[in-house]
Amino acid sequence: MNKYVFLVEDELLISLEIEMLLSELNIKSHGPFSSCQAALAALANIDAHSIDCAILDVKLTDGEALPLARVFHKHGIPIIFSSGHANNHHLETYYPPGKYIAKPFDPTVMKNTIALSVDKL
Amino acid sequence: MLPFSDEEHIMNNTAKTLPFIVGVGSSAGGIEALRSMFSATQAPIDMAFVIVQHLDPDYNSLLAQLLDRYTNLTVLQCEGGETLLPEHVYIIPPGHGLLIAQGRLELTDFVQPRGVRRPIDDFFRSLAIDQRNNAACVVLSGTGADGTIGAQTIKEYGGLCIAQTPDTARYDSMPLSAISTGHMDFIYPPSDIIPGLQKYLKQLKTTSLPANITFIHEKMDEICHELRNVVGHDFSGYKHSTLLRRIARRMHIVGIESEQKYLELIKNSPEESQALFKDFLINVTKFFRDPDAFKQLHEKVIKPLVHQALPNDELRIWVPACSSGEEAYSIAILFAETIRLSGLNHRISVQIFASDIDENIINIGREGTYPLASLIDIPEHLKKRYTTPIGDKFKITPFIRNMVRFSNHNLLRDPPFSKIDLISCRNVLIYFNDTLQKAVAPILHFAAKPGRFLFLGPSDSMGRFEGYFSTIDLQARIFMRSPESKNYPLSLPNTDNFPIRIEKNINKSAHIMNNNENNIYHRVLDKYSLPTAVINKENEIISAFGKIGRYFHFPVSNVDGTNIFTLSGPDLRAVLGKIIRETRFKKRKIIARKITIHTEFVIHTVDIVCDPLDSETLLIVFIEAAATTPRLDDDFDEFENNHDHIEQLENELRHARHSLRMATEELETANEELKSSNEEMMSMNEELQSTNEELSTVNDELKIKIGQLSISNNDLRNFLDSTNLSVIVIDKKTCIRNFTKSVTHLFPLKNTDKGRPLADVYSPFDINSYYLDAINVAQGGSIVQKRITTRDQLRVYALRILPYHSDIATISGATLVFTDITDALSLERQLSAERDRLNLAIKAAHIGIWSYCPSLSQTTIDIGNGTSISPQATSAHSGALVFPADQDLLKEKLDLALKGIEKFDCSFRTIVPNGETRWIRGYGHLITQQTPVTLIGVSIDVTPEHILVETRELMVQEMNHRIKNLFAIIGSMITIAAQRHDNVPLFAKSMRERIVALGTAHAATPTTHNHDKPRLEQLISAILMPYKDLAHVSISGPHILIHQDALSSLALIFHEWSTNAVKYGALDSDAKGVLTVTWCIQNDTLHMEWTEEKKRQRSFETQKGFGRILEDISIRQLNATSETTIDNLLFRKTLTLPKRCYTHE
């Protein structure tokens, strides 16, 4: 059974890299979505149970990704926050079992974190 | 003697609240004495002083002021009605007399003319009557005898009498006169008077009288006994209450508290015994005491006695306890006057026996000289006739004086006078107790002739006299001796005699002891001696013994009734004339033998001895030389012829004598006239003396005043010199009265200008600027205060014109004060300019100034932007609210500042009414010098600075984010690119170039000026910079600002495009191409054209591999679209960017 990751990242280059990592892990992805708006719209058409993990860039083109985080948290989907801001560490405690990865990230760390989060289910 | 006074009540009568009152009498030279008397005074003194001074009625006395300076006591000039307070000195005002009644001072108007007034006596008398033993009097320096009588009264009522030591007094006659009465208790120099009084007062208080009395009472008999031993008088029968008080008084004076000690003192000190004796006999009497009683006496006794008297009758009057004789003289004057007016032409001789036991007091009577003050009591019509003024005293005329015989005689002890027509025994019985009074009644009855009179004092009781006397006039106390003979116990109770120690009394006592011998002498002389006559120098028979009548015959006429020649017959007259003349001439005894004297019926033959007794009187003794023979008728002619010649001579002589007498009488009349002119002169002298006294007082006062005035003048001059004030004083007519030295800089005034009109003096001011105001103020206008400018407008002066008050009510000129205020004004202007500048600066800087007073919880804003601070959350003035989070901090800082721990310096936020948040920084400084303590400070609006800081922080954060993002992009780029490259050096080169491009794009981003948007033009030229020499590059288009989000992507796109152009397009070094980049805005999108043009034919290759992927991703990232067209020599790329990526300027 294929694992799905819901990817929200406004920087296309970075989402490209993550997609590469995902394909290495043999995980499929929804996205990438560069805005909160687009992500929410897409989410409406996806069965939440199919999503094993969400990777959220905190700052998106249309604001912060917190509304998205709430939705995922509601459905019990683990969230990996990735952000360039130094002060967003608290997010992983707000939405357990969330993880926080500071940008620029180590691809290995990202890869392991995704693998761990997906395996948890 | 003492008037009726219930002495039992003396102590009770004295108001307990009143202090001990000391009357002080002084006159010329008194100021000096008063000053030294009062200067030593130390409070507290429970005494009030009343000073009575002879003052000029028209001159305002300065005595109160002068004295006030030398004493701690309060000195007041009396205004009448004062109740006396302790430690106060009251001074008589000029032109008034002073009395005291019920402890209050009363002013009186003088009744008597100047020169006869006795204000000191008047006051002392009223003081004595009002305050009794709670009073003292002090007689100080002065001329005349004022105070003497008053002092006696004080003494009589139990008060204390003090006189100034005469040799310390400038004028000693007042104290001398007082001392001469023997009534002064103390004689002190002025400075010792008050200490003496204090000592006496202390004694008086510590031994209060009633407590002492019982003890003294027990010792009374002993004291009387001792006194009797010393002075020979027994007082044991006197009323004890009186004696007790007088003993107690003596004890106070000598300062002895124990009666036992006093008794010892009396035993050992004859002086004290004498003093006590004198005190016992304090006796003040006066002329015509109780005038109404005297009137009755005149009408009911004297007139009848005179009119009933037969020729040559002798009226005998006895005044026992006569004291200083005033009463005796009063009666004598009344008799003399009655006889004078009776029109009777026969002679009535009046003999008044005045007796007393005090030899000293009798001597005053004998003198017949009294202080002028006593003269008031003698009725006006009698005064001139029977008294002669001598200086400040007057004398009873010799005629009256000769009517009175004074003798030392004790009413109770000595045999009474007898055959008396009138006994005046006034105010004597009140001193005697019952037993003595009983004893006195028969004595007086015995003395008086039947049907004759007794005159008593108003308070003498008649109870014991019933049966002896019957009443004639009870009111006037005139009684008549009952005619029936009484059987008295003639062994009079006190007739036993006591040995007397006092020497001067020894002669008298001898006389008294030989009382019975005296009778024998009389009997012998009368019955058994030779007929003897004693004649005086006027040849009048003054006494005769034996049967002398047989040799004389008595003429009918009363002329020269006692002259020995008148009484002699012709033959005796001839012999006597010769023998008397010869005896007087030779002053030796002469005898004329065998003289025959023819009388009516017989002829005597006698030897006549003429013996000079002294220079004036002769003793003439008749010794029978032969038997008496009857006279024969025929002898008559014989003798008549014989003596005819002598008779004629005698007649001539008598005639001559008569004319001599006439001449003498005329001379006497002239003398009288002279006397009366003398009297007038005396009274004028009196007035002059009193004026002189007043003048000397005034002079003393003036001298002191002048001294003060010159000091004041010096003070004033020094003050004016030191102030540097420019002052001109003008009078009512605006003439210059005075000016200060410093005003001469303005007005060229000299001392000679005083009195010139102000208008005539040149001044640097316009005359109108001050002259009219000066006139106005000088005539009663109110104060003027104005600025005036000199004519040249250079200097400005403040001018104050004040009314000149010579008295409080009257304005008699004006004072002009000039003050140069030019400098002050210019300073004021500078200050105001400075203040304006400061205000401007504060306003421009939006600085708020505030003061905060914690005790009043009051905040005041002066100026500025209206922002104030207050520990309360809201500021009432601006409505600004301190940001809740900052309130605690603000309060803490304020507290610290108010405690003085640190200066106030606090930044805080406020929310102004429009909702904006403003940052405020306040600085404050505690002002502790003023109360209440106030914090004063400024507040500055620091909002812009705060915004700047906040922005900067945001920017730093943003930059941080961007850099991290950049690193993330680079990281991803490397990861992704690594998958496509085999050639590591190529990979590295291309990655390096891309990183440079990103760096270049980033560098193009400005970090200031509040926007971080680089211009499109700048971005492109920066990226193309390395290639600008390879081709002709032109860049053009409107000003476009690239948004930050789009920057990296756009930079990567342009980078890919340019590297492509270098490899294949216009930027190839061989191509010599042209690169044109243009852009424009169409339909809210940015259309950009990248056109490469080559000179040489060469294929344009679109890039492949990772570069291509990167370009695509970047275009997608931007939501942009791109097209590529290739035409032979042209290679064109278009890029359409959505609105969110740029801003059109």
Short mmCIF file of C-alpha atoms in Angstrom, two decimals, chain B residues 306-639:
data_model
loop_
_atom_site.label_atom_id
_atom_site.label_comp_id
_atom_site.label_asym_id
_atom_site.label_seq_id
_atom_site.Cartn_x
_atom_site.Cartn_y
_atom_site.Cartn_z
CA VAL B 306 -18.13 135.88 125.67
CA HIS B 307 -21.30 137.86 126.05
CA GLN B 308 -21.93 136.78 129.60
CA ALA B 309 -18.40 137.56 130.64
CA LEU B 310 -17.96 140.47 132.98
CA PRO B 311 -15.15 142.94 132.54
CA ASN B 312 -11.79 141.45 133.44
CA ASP B 313 -13.28 138.04 133.61
CA GLU B 314 -10.97 135.29 132.59
CA LEU B 315 -12.40 132.53 130.48
CA ARG B 316 -10.53 129.32 131.04
CA ILE B 317 -10.53 126.66 128.42
CA TRP B 318 -8.81 123.32 128.60
CA VAL B 319 -7.85 121.18 125.63
CA PRO B 320 -6.52 117.91 126.97
CA ALA B 321 -4.67 115.66 124.49
CA CYS B 322 -4.20 118.68 122.29
CA SER B 323 -1.67 117.00 120.02
CA SER B 324 0.01 119.58 117.79
CA GLY B 325 -2.36 122.28 118.93
CA GLU B 326 -4.60 122.85 115.94
CA GLU B 327 -7.72 122.36 118.00
CA ALA B 328 -6.58 124.70 120.73
CA TYR B 329 -5.77 127.36 118.16
CA SER B 330 -9.09 126.83 116.41
CA ILE B 331 -10.90 127.52 119.66
CA ALA B 332 -8.62 130.47 120.39
CA ILE B 333 -9.37 131.94 116.95
CA LEU B 334 -13.08 131.52 117.51
CA PHE B 335 -12.89 133.29 120.87
CA ALA B 336 -10.76 136.08 119.49
CA GLU B 337 -13.09 136.57 116.56
CA THR B 338 -16.16 136.49 118.78
CA ILE B 339 -14.69 139.05 121.14
CA ARG B 340 -13.64 141.23 118.20
CA LEU B 341 -17.13 141.19 116.76
CA SER B 342 -18.97 141.40 120.08
CA GLY B 343 -18.52 145.14 120.23
CA LEU B 344 -17.86 144.85 123.94
CA ASN B 345 -15.44 147.44 125.05
CA HIS B 346 -14.34 145.76 128.20
CA ARG B 347 -11.51 143.40 128.30
CA ILE B 348 -12.07 139.69 128.52
CA SER B 349 -9.02 137.53 128.81
CA VAL B 350 -9.17 134.06 127.45
CA GLN B 351 -6.76 131.48 128.71
CA ILE B 352 -6.52 128.21 126.84
CA PHE B 353 -4.65 125.37 128.43
CA ALA B 354 -3.50 122.89 125.83
CA SER B 355 -2.05 119.75 127.28
CA ASP B 356 -0.64 116.53 125.92
CA ILE B 357 1.72 113.84 127.08
CA ASP B 358 4.04 113.91 124.07
CA GLU B 359 6.60 116.62 124.51
CA ASN B 360 7.59 116.56 120.85
CA ILE B 361 4.12 117.13 119.60
CA ILE B 362 3.55 119.89 122.10
CA ASN B 363 6.62 121.60 120.75
CA ILE B 364 5.03 121.72 117.32
CA GLY B 365 2.06 123.44 118.95
CA ARG B 366 4.29 125.84 120.78
CA GLU B 367 5.95 126.78 117.49
CA GLY B 368 2.57 127.68 116.13
CA THR B 369 3.90 127.07 112.67
CA TYR B 370 2.06 124.73 110.28
CA PRO B 371 2.39 123.60 106.67
CA LEU B 372 0.48 125.74 104.24
CA ALA B 373 -1.67 122.75 103.35
CA SER B 374 -3.39 122.97 106.69
CA LEU B 375 -4.46 126.49 105.88
CA ILE B 376 -7.36 125.19 103.80
CA ASP B 377 -9.13 124.07 106.93
CA ILE B 378 -9.27 127.54 108.41
CA PRO B 379 -12.35 129.43 107.25
CA GLU B 380 -11.49 132.08 104.69
CA HIS B 381 -12.57 135.07 106.80
CA LEU B 382 -10.35 133.98 109.68
CA LYS B 383 -7.36 133.06 107.65
CA LYS B 384 -6.05 136.54 106.86
CA ARG B 385 -6.57 137.88 110.25
CA TYR B 386 -5.10 135.17 112.41
CA THR B 387 -2.35 133.62 110.32
CA THR B 388 0.83 134.88 108.73
CA PRO B 389 2.39 132.95 105.85
CA ILE B 390 6.11 132.31 106.09
CA GLY B 391 7.52 130.63 103.04
CA ASP B 392 5.85 127.31 102.60
CA LYS B 393 4.43 127.42 106.10
CA PHE B 394 2.22 129.75 108.03
CA LYS B 395 2.31 131.00 111.55
CA ILE B 396 -0.45 131.65 114.01
CA THR B 397 -0.44 135.34 114.88
CA PRO B 398 1.19 136.13 118.22
CA PHE B 399 -2.10 137.40 119.55
CA ILE B 400 -3.69 134.00 119.23
CA ARG B 401 -0.50 132.24 120.16
CA ASN B 402 -0.44 134.12 123.47
CA MET B 403 -3.92 132.95 124.29
CA VAL B 404 -2.76 129.35 124.40
CA ARG B 405 -0.57 127.82 127.09
CA PHE B 406 0.92 124.46 126.25
CA SER B 407 1.94 122.06 128.92
CA ASN B 408 2.99 118.50 129.30
CA HIS B 409 0.17 117.06 131.23
CA ASN B 410 -1.38 113.67 131.55
CA LEU B 411 -5.13 113.78 131.68
CA LEU B 412 -5.28 110.59 133.67
CA ARG B 413 -2.35 111.04 135.96
CA ASP B 414 -1.77 114.68 136.63
CA PRO B 415 -4.08 116.85 138.70
CA PRO B 416 -6.66 118.37 136.46
CA PHE B 417 -6.97 122.02 135.65
CA SER B 418 -9.86 123.61 137.46
CA LYS B 419 -12.54 126.21 137.07
CA ILE B 420 -12.69 125.60 133.39
CA ASP B 421 -15.35 127.14 131.22
CA LEU B 422 -14.95 124.84 128.28
CA ILE B 423 -13.24 121.50 128.04
CA SER B 424 -12.56 120.30 124.51
CA CYS B 425 -11.64 116.68 124.75
CA ARG B 426 -12.13 115.37 121.26
CA ASN B 427 -11.31 111.95 119.90
CA VAL B 428 -9.51 110.97 123.03
CA LEU B 429 -11.97 108.76 124.77
CA ILE B 430 -12.15 106.36 121.82
CA TYR B 431 -8.68 105.22 122.67
CA PHE B 432 -9.58 104.43 126.22
CA ASN B 433 -11.17 101.30 127.46
CA ASP B 434 -14.15 101.25 129.72
CA THR B 435 -12.24 101.59 132.94
CA LEU B 436 -10.30 104.58 131.75
CA GLN B 437 -13.37 106.24 130.37
CA LYS B 438 -15.06 105.80 133.75
CA ALA B 439 -12.06 107.37 135.36
CA VAL B 440 -11.98 110.31 133.01
CA ALA B 441 -15.58 111.39 133.56
CA PRO B 442 -15.17 112.63 137.16
CA ILE B 443 -11.92 114.31 136.25
CA LEU B 444 -13.59 116.36 133.57
CA HIS B 445 -16.53 117.05 135.87
CA PHE B 446 -14.17 118.26 138.51
CA ALA B 447 -12.32 120.50 136.09
CA ALA B 448 -15.35 122.21 134.67
CA LYS B 449 -17.14 125.03 136.40
CA PRO B 450 -20.76 124.26 137.14
CA GLY B 451 -22.94 125.00 134.15
CA ARG B 452 -19.97 125.09 131.84
CA PHE B 453 -19.26 123.08 128.82
CA LEU B 454 -17.67 119.92 127.50
CA PHE B 455 -16.95 119.49 123.79
CA LEU B 456 -16.34 115.95 122.61
CA GLY B 457 -15.43 114.30 119.29
CA PRO B 458 -18.09 112.75 117.11
CA SER B 459 -17.15 109.23 118.06
CA ASP B 460 -16.48 109.74 121.72
CA SER B 461 -18.98 107.86 123.76
CA MET B 462 -20.86 109.70 126.47
CA GLY B 463 -22.15 106.54 128.11
CA ARG B 464 -19.86 106.86 131.14
CA PHE B 465 -20.61 110.52 131.56
CA GLU B 466 -24.20 110.23 132.57
CA GLY B 467 -24.85 112.07 135.76
CA TYR B 468 -21.79 114.22 135.25
CA PHE B 469 -22.83 116.06 132.13
CA SER B 470 -26.10 116.77 130.43
CA THR B 471 -26.55 117.06 126.71
CA ILE B 472 -26.83 120.42 124.94
CA ASP B 473 -26.30 119.35 121.38
CA LEU B 474 -25.85 115.67 120.78
CA GLN B 475 -25.02 116.09 117.11
CA ALA B 476 -22.20 118.51 117.83
CA ARG B 477 -21.32 116.59 120.99
CA ILE B 478 -21.64 119.59 123.29
CA PHE B 479 -22.48 118.90 126.92
CA MET B 480 -22.96 120.87 130.08
CA ARG B 481 -21.62 120.05 133.51
CA SER B 482 -24.37 119.11 135.85
CA PRO B 483 -24.56 121.84 138.45
CA GLU B 484 -24.77 119.59 141.51
CA SER B 485 -21.59 118.77 143.26
CA LYS B 486 -20.46 115.24 143.06
CA ASN B 487 -18.51 113.18 145.43
CA TYR B 488 -15.75 111.88 143.20
CA PRO B 489 -13.26 109.31 144.09
CA LEU B 490 -10.64 111.97 143.98
CA SER B 491 -7.91 109.50 144.58
CA LEU B 492 -7.54 109.47 140.86
CA PRO B 493 -6.68 106.06 139.54
CA ASN B 494 -3.44 106.96 137.92
CA THR B 495 -2.13 109.61 140.13
CA ASP B 496 0.64 107.47 141.50
CA ASN B 497 3.77 108.53 139.78
CA PHE B 498 6.27 106.40 138.01
CA PRO B 499 9.95 106.87 137.91
CA ILE B 500 10.89 108.00 134.47
CA ARG B 501 14.09 107.15 132.76
CA ILE B 502 14.00 109.77 130.10
CA GLU B 503 16.22 112.60 131.20
CA LYS B 504 14.35 115.47 129.72
CA ASN B 505 11.36 114.59 131.78
CA ILE B 506 13.18 114.69 135.07
CA ASN B 507 12.56 118.39 135.76
CA LYS B 508 8.92 117.96 135.13
CA SER B 509 8.67 114.96 137.35
CA ALA B 510 10.27 116.88 140.18
CA HIS B 511 7.64 119.51 139.74
CA ILE B 512 4.93 116.92 139.63
CA MET B 513 6.21 115.09 142.68
CA ASN B 514 6.23 118.22 144.75
CA ASN B 515 2.67 118.85 143.99
CA ASN B 516 1.66 119.27 147.59
CA GLU B 517 4.58 121.56 148.41
CA ASN B 518 3.42 123.71 145.60
CA ASN B 519 0.16 124.30 147.38
CA ILE B 520 2.03 125.14 150.51
CA TYR B 521 4.14 127.71 148.69
CA HIS B 522 1.07 129.28 147.33
CA ARG B 523 -0.56 129.37 150.69
CA VAL B 524 2.53 130.90 152.30
CA LEU B 525 2.97 133.39 149.55
CA ASP B 526 -0.64 134.38 149.58
CA LYS B 527 -1.17 134.59 153.27
CA TYR B 528 2.08 135.17 155.07
CA SER B 529 4.55 136.84 152.76
CA LEU B 530 5.33 140.49 152.27
CA PRO B 531 3.14 142.17 149.67
CA THR B 532 5.05 141.68 146.45
CA ALA B 533 4.41 142.52 142.82
CA VAL B 534 6.21 141.38 139.72
CA ILE B 535 6.23 143.73 136.81
CA ASN B 536 7.37 143.36 133.28
CA LYS B 537 9.21 145.84 131.15
CA GLU B 538 5.96 147.51 130.25
CA ASN B 539 5.54 148.05 133.96
CA GLU B 540 2.53 145.85 134.01
CA ILE B 541 1.94 143.71 137.05
CA ILE B 542 2.16 140.15 135.94
CA SER B 543 1.80 138.62 139.35
CA ALA B 544 1.28 139.70 142.87
CA PHE B 545 1.52 138.02 146.23
CA GLY B 546 0.38 139.01 149.66
CA LYS B 547 -1.90 141.84 150.57
CA ILE B 548 -0.64 144.17 147.96
CA GLY B 549 -4.01 145.72 147.28
CA ARG B 550 -3.74 148.02 150.23
CA TYR B 551 -1.10 150.17 148.53
CA PHE B 552 -2.89 150.55 145.23
CA HIS B 553 -6.17 151.92 144.15
CA PHE B 554 -8.11 150.66 141.25
CA PRO B 555 -9.26 153.09 138.58
CA VAL B 556 -12.59 152.79 136.83
CA SER B 557 -11.18 153.03 133.36
CA ASN B 558 -9.83 149.94 131.84
CA VAL B 559 -7.03 151.75 130.10
CA ASP B 560 -3.71 150.20 131.09
CA GLY B 561 -5.51 148.22 133.69
CA THR B 562 -2.45 146.38 134.93
CA ASN B 563 0.08 149.15 134.69
CA ILE B 564 1.64 149.67 138.05
CA PHE B 565 1.65 153.43 137.59
CA THR B 566 -1.97 153.56 136.73
CA LEU B 567 -2.79 151.66 139.86
CA SER B 568 -0.53 153.72 142.09
CA GLY B 569 -1.55 156.80 143.96
CA PRO B 570 0.38 159.97 143.21
CA ASP B 571 2.98 159.61 146.03
CA LEU B 572 3.64 155.97 145.36
CA ARG B 573 3.78 156.64 141.59
CA ALA B 574 6.57 159.21 142.09
CA VAL B 575 8.68 156.89 144.17
CA LEU B 576 8.05 153.88 142.00
CA GLY B 577 8.88 155.78 138.81
CA LYS B 578 12.22 156.80 140.19
CA ILE B 579 13.12 153.53 141.81
CA ILE B 580 12.10 151.41 138.82
CA ARG B 581 14.02 153.57 136.36
CA GLU B 582 17.07 153.45 138.56
CA THR B 583 16.89 149.71 139.11
CA ARG B 584 16.53 149.08 135.38
CA PHE B 585 19.49 151.34 134.77
CA LYS B 586 21.77 149.97 137.45
CA LYS B 587 20.49 146.40 137.31
CA ARG B 588 20.90 146.19 141.05
CA LYS B 589 18.65 145.89 144.05
CA ILE B 590 17.54 149.26 145.32
CA ILE B 591 15.59 150.08 148.44
CA ALA B 592 13.60 153.26 149.08
CA ARG B 593 13.06 153.71 152.78
CA LYS B 594 10.28 155.29 154.79
CA ILE B 595 7.98 156.05 151.95
CA THR B 596 4.57 157.28 153.01
CA ILE B 597 1.67 156.25 150.92
CA HIS B 598 -1.58 158.09 151.25
CA THR B 599 -4.55 156.00 150.53
CA GLU B 600 -8.16 156.96 150.95
CA PHE B 601 -8.28 156.38 154.64
CA VAL B 602 -4.83 155.58 155.96
CA ILE B 603 -1.25 156.47 155.52
CA HIS B 604 1.25 153.62 155.09
CA THR B 605 4.89 154.01 155.73
CA VAL B 606 6.85 151.41 153.86
CA ASP B 607 10.27 150.50 152.55
CA ILE B 608 10.05 149.61 148.86
CA VAL B 609 12.54 147.11 147.51
CA CYS B 610 13.04 146.89 143.82
CA ASP B 611 14.89 143.73 142.80
CA PRO B 612 15.60 142.88 139.14
CA LEU B 613 14.58 139.26 138.54
CA ASP B 614 16.03 139.25 135.07
CA SER B 615 16.60 141.77 132.34
CA GLU B 616 12.93 142.57 132.04
CA THR B 617 11.01 141.72 135.13
CA LEU B 618 11.35 143.36 138.46
CA LEU B 619 10.29 142.28 141.88
CA ILE B 620 8.77 145.01 143.97
CA VAL B 621 8.40 144.26 147.66
CA PHE B 622 6.67 146.44 150.17
CA ILE B 623 7.98 146.20 153.74
CA GLU B 624 6.02 147.94 156.51
CA ALA B 625 8.45 150.46 157.99
CA ALA B 626 6.08 152.01 160.51
CA ALA B 627 2.62 151.60 161.86
CA THR B 628 -0.21 152.69 159.69
CA THR B 629 -1.71 156.02 160.69
CA PRO B 630 -5.20 157.18 159.87
CA ARG B 631 -5.41 159.86 157.25
CA LEU B 632 -6.49 163.34 158.24
CA ASP B 633 -8.46 165.62 156.00
CA ASP B 634 -6.13 168.60 156.28
CA ASP B 635 -3.31 166.56 154.92
CA PHE B 636 -5.05 166.53 151.58
CA ASP B 637 -4.08 170.04 150.39
CA GLU B 638 -0.60 169.82 151.69
CA PHE B 639 0.30 166.87 149.62
#
